[in-house]
Structure formats: C-alpha cells, structure tokens
Amino acid sequence: MKSITIKGSERESVGKKATKALRDAGMVPCVIYGGDQPVHFTAEEKAFKNLVYTPNAHTVVIELENGKKADAILQDIQVHPVSDKILHVDFYQLKDDKEITMEIPVKVTGTSPGVLAGGVLRLNQRRLKVKALPKNLPDFVEANISELEMGNKLYVTKLVANNFKLIHPDNTVVAQVRISRAAMKAAQEAAKAEKGGAKKKK
C-alpha cells in the first residue's frame, strides 16, 4: 500500500486553551495510539490534504522533529460541521506482526455482458473492510464484473483476497447489474408486439 509522510511536532500541553491556539495558527492536534503510550503531536492542516480528501487508502509515516518516527493508519478524524476545518486526528500505530483492519476502496475491472446488453451497473460497496498484516494491505480490492449478466449480483465471496481477509457477511453484495428503464420499456414493447402478432395470426 502507498504511504504518505506527515511531519509534525510533539506537544506536551493538551489543554483546551493550547489546542484552540494551535487551531487558530493553522495546526491540527493529533494523537497516535497503539504504542507503549499515546503520543500527542501537531501538524499543519495542509499536510492532511492527500490523506483525507482522496478516495484512495494510504498508510502514514509520521515524522516528528525530535526524531521519533511511527508507521500508522488514520483511525478517526473530527471535522467542524460548518467550515469542514479539521479539528483533530487520531492515528493507530502499525506493528509488522499484528494484523490491522482498514477500509479499502473497491476497483471495478472487466466488462459486464449485462451492461453491454443495456443494463446499469450499481456499485453497492465502494469500500470494504480488510484485515491483514501491514505489509499485505492492498491499495484496492478488485471486483471483476466480467460474468455479470442482466440482473446478476456480485457477492463478496467471489472476490479474490490474496494475503488478506474480507470482514463482511457472505451475502454482502458488492455490485449488481440492474435492468435499465430503457431496456425494460423495450422488453415491454417487444412483448406487446409479440402478443399483437399472435392475435393477428389467429
């Protein structure tokens, strides 16, 4: 999985007053969990642009000015309800020998015969929960729709999961091909025409 580096400074004061001053200065208060003890730090808000405002999934390398470094994933983010300004970010530290659960984007591949016949593809799950060791986290989960005929569904059990597990019930629908209104109308008209032709023959 691709990684993004975020540079920051460890902070000792975590009170409301100090936190407000940081936000006013364009900094985001953050914390890393999962290690021996939580590490509080700050980073510039613009540093999160490629991590937060993207459909892709990334791991994060956090580099602090005092030399501390940690591999992590984004665990939680608080955003202002009006301004969308990032208020606080939680990270979870990765360990090479410990599996982690993370939401990974779905990438559709292949060509559906049902779509070629006039059906409409619906992606029911844009992201799927994956459990894996950090080194095995995929950039995306591939959903091959090559066998989807009109009206068919692609279940999570049909996806290929190499070196990772998909944490979803077996009946989870990832994608489906629905009959479009145009195709349905054409079928109805064809049925009427066939019915009318049958009456004339009588």
Tab-separated table of N, CA and C in Angstrom, residues 112-192:
chain	number	residue	atom	x	y	z
A	112	SER	N	-18.982	-6.128	-18.185
A	112	SER	CA	-20.163	-6.939	-17.885
A	112	SER	C	-21.030	-7.141	-19.128
A	113	PRO	N	-21.367	-8.409	-19.455
A	113	PRO	CA	-22.277	-8.672	-20.580
A	113	PRO	C	-23.632	-8.005	-20.352
A	114	GLY	N	-24.052	-7.944	-19.093
A	114	GLY	CA	-25.338	-7.319	-18.770
A	114	GLY	C	-25.351	-5.838	-19.069
A	115	VAL	N	-24.220	-5.167	-18.819
A	115	VAL	CA	-24.110	-3.732	-19.123
A	115	VAL	C	-24.112	-3.524	-20.637
A	116	LEU	N	-23.406	-4.406	-21.350
A	116	LEU	CA	-23.365	-4.309	-22.824
A	116	LEU	C	-24.754	-4.506	-23.424
A	117	ALA	N	-25.592	-5.266	-22.705
A	117	ALA	CA	-26.946	-5.524	-23.194
A	117	ALA	C	-27.928	-4.425	-22.794
A	118	GLY	N	-27.413	-3.382	-22.125
A	118	GLY	CA	-28.273	-2.255	-21.770
A	118	GLY	C	-28.556	-2.103	-20.293
A	119	GLY	N	-27.970	-2.985	-19.472
A	119	GLY	CA	-28.175	-2.895	-18.031
A	119	GLY	C	-27.358	-1.776	-17.407
A	120	VAL	N	-27.654	-1.472	-16.156
A	120	VAL	CA	-26.957	-0.407	-15.442
A	120	VAL	C	-26.182	-1.017	-14.272
A	121	LEU	N	-24.890	-0.726	-14.222
A	121	LEU	CA	-24.058	-1.248	-13.134
A	121	LEU	C	-24.236	-0.392	-11.890
A	122	ARG	N	-24.472	-1.047	-10.772
A	122	ARG	CA	-24.571	-0.344	-9.494
A	122	ARG	C	-23.496	-0.904	-8.557
A	123	LEU	N	-22.670	-0.004	-8.037
A	123	LEU	CA	-21.634	-0.403	-7.085
A	123	LEU	C	-22.201	-0.230	-5.679
A	124	ASN	N	-22.569	-1.328	-5.059
A	124	ASN	CA	-23.202	-1.285	-3.730
A	124	ASN	C	-22.203	-0.976	-2.620
A	125	GLN	N	-20.965	-1.435	-2.787
A	125	GLN	CA	-19.929	-1.217	-1.779
A	125	GLN	C	-18.743	-0.508	-2.431
A	126	ARG	N	-18.522	0.740	-2.071
A	126	ARG	CA	-17.374	1.474	-2.630
A	126	ARG	C	-16.097	1.219	-1.844
A	127	ARG	N	-16.256	0.775	-0.587
A	127	ARG	CA	-15.119	0.432	0.263
A	127	ARG	C	-15.455	-0.846	1.036
A	128	LEU	N	-14.449	-1.668	1.271
A	128	LEU	CA	-14.645	-2.905	2.008
A	128	LEU	C	-13.649	-2.997	3.162
A	129	LYS	N	-14.085	-3.590	4.262
A	129	LYS	CA	-13.186	-3.769	5.404
A	129	LYS	C	-12.270	-4.961	5.167
A	130	VAL	N	-10.977	-4.698	5.310
A	130	VAL	CA	-9.958	-5.713	5.072
A	130	VAL	C	-9.129	-5.897	6.334
A	131	LYS	N	-8.776	-7.149	6.626
A	131	LYS	CA	-7.904	-7.430	7.773
A	131	LYS	C	-6.638	-8.099	7.251
A	132	ALA	N	-5.469	-7.526	7.600
A	132	ALA	CA	-4.208	-8.061	7.087
A	132	ALA	C	-3.030	-7.528	7.890
A	133	LEU	N	-1.886	-8.150	7.705
A	133	LEU	CA	-0.652	-7.591	8.242
A	133	LEU	C	-0.357	-6.319	7.454
A	134	PRO	N	0.278	-5.321	8.062
A	134	PRO	CA	0.544	-4.059	7.360
A	134	PRO	C	1.176	-4.238	5.968
A	135	LYS	N	2.106	-5.170	5.832
A	135	LYS	CA	2.789	-5.364	4.540
A	135	LYS	C	1.863	-5.932	3.467
A	136	ASN	N	0.731	-6.544	3.887
A	136	ASN	CA	-0.191	-7.163	2.930
A	136	ASN	C	-1.439	-6.329	2.645
A	137	LEU	N	-1.528	-5.126	3.208
A	137	LEU	CA	-2.689	-4.272	2.939
A	137	LEU	C	-2.707	-3.872	1.462
A	138	PRO	N	-3.786	-4.142	0.745
A	138	PRO	CA	-3.845	-3.803	-0.683
A	138	PRO	C	-4.214	-2.336	-0.918
A	139	ASP	N	-3.849	-1.817	-2.085
A	139	ASP	CA	-4.252	-0.452	-2.452
A	139	ASP	C	-5.744	-0.410	-2.774
A	140	PHE	N	-6.271	-1.535	-3.283
A	140	PHE	CA	-7.693	-1.634	-3.611
A	140	PHE	C	-8.107	-3.104	-3.625
A	141	VAL	N	-9.416	-3.336	-3.548
A	141	VAL	CA	-9.971	-4.679	-3.687
A	141	VAL	C	-10.604	-4.754	-5.069
A	142	GLU	N	-10.185	-5.729	-5.860
A	142	GLU	CA	-10.659	-5.833	-7.236
A	142	GLU	C	-12.002	-6.558	-7.308
A	143	ALA	N	-12.948	-5.926	-8.005
A	143	ALA	CA	-14.265	-6.531	-8.229
A	143	ALA	C	-14.434	-6.751	-9.732
A	144	ASN	N	-14.258	-7.993	-10.151
A	144	ASN	CA	-14.342	-8.323	-11.578
A	144	ASN	C	-15.794	-8.596	-11.964
A	145	ILE	N	-16.312	-7.778	-12.888
A	145	ILE	CA	-17.733	-7.890	-13.264
A	145	ILE	C	-17.925	-8.608	-14.604
A	146	SER	N	-16.889	-9.312	-15.080
A	146	SER	CA	-16.924	-9.943	-16.407
A	146	SER	C	-18.028	-10.990	-16.570
A	147	GLU	N	-18.514	-11.562	-15.466
A	147	GLU	CA	-19.524	-12.623	-15.568
A	147	GLU	C	-20.928	-12.141	-15.194
A	148	LEU	N	-21.070	-10.845	-14.949
A	148	LEU	CA	-22.385	-10.328	-14.535
A	148	LEU	C	-23.324	-10.111	-15.727
A	149	GLU	N	-24.359	-10.950	-15.775
A	149	GLU	CA	-25.404	-10.782	-16.789
A	149	GLU	C	-26.462	-9.826	-16.228
A	150	MET	N	-27.430	-9.474	-17.015
A	150	MET	CA	-28.516	-8.592	-16.580
A	150	MET	C	-29.211	-9.197	-15.356
A	151	GLY	N	-29.319	-8.399	-14.290
A	151	GLY	CA	-29.988	-8.862	-13.079
A	151	GLY	C	-29.099	-9.612	-12.101
A	152	ASN	N	-27.844	-9.892	-12.491
A	152	ASN	CA	-26.921	-10.629	-11.616
A	152	ASN	C	-26.301	-9.743	-10.536
A	153	LYS	N	-25.857	-10.410	-9.451
A	153	LYS	CA	-25.177	-9.724	-8.353
A	153	LYS	C	-23.795	-10.341	-8.129
A	154	LEU	N	-22.846	-9.495	-7.732
A	154	LEU	CA	-21.508	-9.967	-7.394
A	154	LEU	C	-21.375	-9.937	-5.876
A	155	TYR	N	-21.228	-11.118	-5.285
A	155	TYR	CA	-21.128	-11.217	-3.822
A	155	TYR	C	-19.662	-11.157	-3.379
A	156	VAL	N	-19.477	-10.763	-2.134
A	156	VAL	CA	-18.132	-10.597	-1.585
A	156	VAL	C	-17.336	-11.908	-1.622
A	157	THR	N	-18.029	-13.031	-1.599
A	157	THR	CA	-17.368	-14.337	-1.630
A	157	THR	C	-16.692	-14.613	-2.973
A	158	LYS	N	-17.073	-13.875	-4.003
A	158	LYS	CA	-16.493	-14.079	-5.342
A	158	LYS	C	-15.223	-13.252	-5.565
A	159	LEU	N	-14.884	-12.396	-4.619
A	159	LEU	CA	-13.700	-11.549	-4.780
A	159	LEU	C	-12.443	-12.313	-4.395
A	160	VAL	N	-11.356	-12.004	-5.101
A	160	VAL	CA	-10.073	-12.639	-4.812
A	160	VAL	C	-9.381	-11.854	-3.703
A	161	ALA	N	-9.045	-12.554	-2.617
A	161	ALA	CA	-8.387	-11.902	-1.476
A	161	ALA	C	-7.066	-12.615	-1.188
A	162	ASN	N	-5.989	-12.079	-1.735
A	162	ASN	CA	-4.668	-12.659	-1.539
A	162	ASN	C	-3.984	-12.032	-0.322
A	163	ASN	N	-3.652	-12.869	0.665
A	163	ASN	CA	-2.927	-12.431	1.866
A	163	ASN	C	-3.710	-11.450	2.737
A	164	PHE	N	-5.019	-11.366	2.526
A	164	PHE	CA	-5.848	-10.549	3.413
A	164	PHE	C	-7.250	-11.153	3.502
A	165	LYS	N	-7.994	-10.765	4.541
A	165	LYS	CA	-9.355	-11.274	4.742
A	165	LYS	C	-10.349	-10.143	4.552
A	166	LEU	N	-11.504	-10.475	4.003
A	166	LEU	CA	-12.583	-9.506	3.851
A	166	LEU	C	-13.551	-9.697	5.015
A	167	ILE	N	-13.747	-8.649	5.818
A	167	ILE	CA	-14.572	-8.753	7.024
A	167	ILE	C	-16.014	-8.349	6.717
A	168	HIS	N	-16.713	-9.213	5.974
A	168	HIS	CA	-18.105	-8.955	5.604
A	168	HIS	C	-18.877	-10.268	5.560
A	169	PRO	N	-20.178	-10.238	5.823
A	169	PRO	CA	-21.009	-11.447	5.694
A	169	PRO	C	-20.967	-11.950	4.245
A	170	ASP	N	-21.128	-13.270	4.073
A	170	ASP	CA	-21.058	-13.862	2.730
A	170	ASP	C	-22.117	-13.324	1.774
A	171	ASN	N	-23.236	-12.838	2.312
A	171	ASN	CA	-24.318	-12.353	1.438
A	171	ASN	C	-24.188	-10.868	1.076
A	172	THR	N	-23.034	-10.260	1.385
A	172	THR	CA	-22.817	-8.848	1.044
A	172	THR	C	-22.687	-8.684	-0.465
A	173	VAL	N	-23.530	-7.836	-1.044
A	173	VAL	CA	-23.495	-7.577	-2.492
A	173	VAL	C	-22.540	-6.418	-2.757
A	174	VAL	N	-21.536	-6.670	-3.574
A	174	VAL	CA	-20.538	-5.638	-3.907
A	174	VAL	C	-20.994	-4.817	-5.108
A	175	ALA	N	-21.534	-5.508	-6.107
A	175	ALA	CA	-22.015	-4.820	-7.324
A	175	ALA	C	-23.139	-5.640	-7.945
A	176	GLN	N	-23.954	-4.988	-8.750
A	176	GLN	CA	-25.028	-5.682	-9.452
A	176	GLN	C	-25.369	-4.959	-10.746
A	177	VAL	N	-25.934	-5.706	-11.679
A	177	VAL	CA	-26.367	-5.112	-12.952
A	177	VAL	C	-27.889	-5.086	-12.970
A	178	ARG	N	-28.423	-3.898	-12.953
A	178	ARG	CA	-29.879	-3.738	-12.952
A	178	ARG	C	-30.393	-3.502	-14.368
A	179	ILE	N	-31.633	-3.885	-14.581
A	179	ILE	CA	-32.264	-3.638	-15.876
A	179	ILE	C	-32.606	-2.150	-15.950
A	180	SER	N	-32.136	-1.470	-16.970
A	180	SER	CA	-32.397	-0.038	-17.103
A	180	SER	C	-33.846	0.196	-17.515
A	181	ARG	N	-34.332	1.408	-17.290
A	181	ARG	CA	-35.705	1.745	-17.672
A	181	ARG	C	-35.910	1.587	-19.181
A	182	ALA	N	-34.882	1.984	-19.930
A	182	ALA	CA	-34.976	1.898	-21.399
A	182	ALA	C	-35.079	0.441	-21.842
A	183	ALA	N	-34.249	-0.415	-21.204
A	183	ALA	CA	-34.261	-1.836	-21.557
A	183	ALA	C	-35.588	-2.480	-21.148
A	184	MET	N	-36.106	-2.059	-19.994
A	184	MET	CA	-37.374	-2.600	-19.510
A	184	MET	C	-38.514	-2.190	-20.435
A	185	LYS	N	-38.487	-0.924	-20.870
A	185	LYS	CA	-39.521	-0.416	-21.774
A	185	LYS	C	-39.476	-1.143	-23.118
A	186	ALA	N	-38.234	-1.373	-23.591
A	186	ALA	CA	-38.067	-2.064	-24.877
A	186	ALA	C	-38.595	-3.493	-24.782
A	187	ALA	N	-38.339	-4.134	-23.637
A	187	ALA	CA	-38.813	-5.512	-23.437
A	187	ALA	C	-40.338	-5.554	-23.382
A	188	GLN	N	-40.938	-4.552	-22.718
A	188	GLN	CA	-42.395	-4.490	-22.618
A	188	GLN	C	-43.028	-4.267	-23.990
A	189	GLU	N	-42.404	-3.385	-24.787
A	189	GLU	CA	-42.924	-3.100	-26.132
A	189	GLU	C	-42.789	-4.315	-27.031
A	190	ALA	N	-41.654	-5.033	-26.851
A	190	ALA	CA	-41.442	-6.239	-27.654
A	190	ALA	C	-42.479	-7.300	-27.297
A	191	ALA	N	-42.800	-7.392	-25.995
A	191	ALA	CA	-43.790	-8.370	-25.537
A	191	ALA	C	-45.176	-8.026	-26.081
A	192	LYS	N	-45.501	-6.715	-26.097
A	192	LYS	CA	-46.798	-6.265	-26.634
A	192	LYS	C	-46.899	-6.572	-28.131
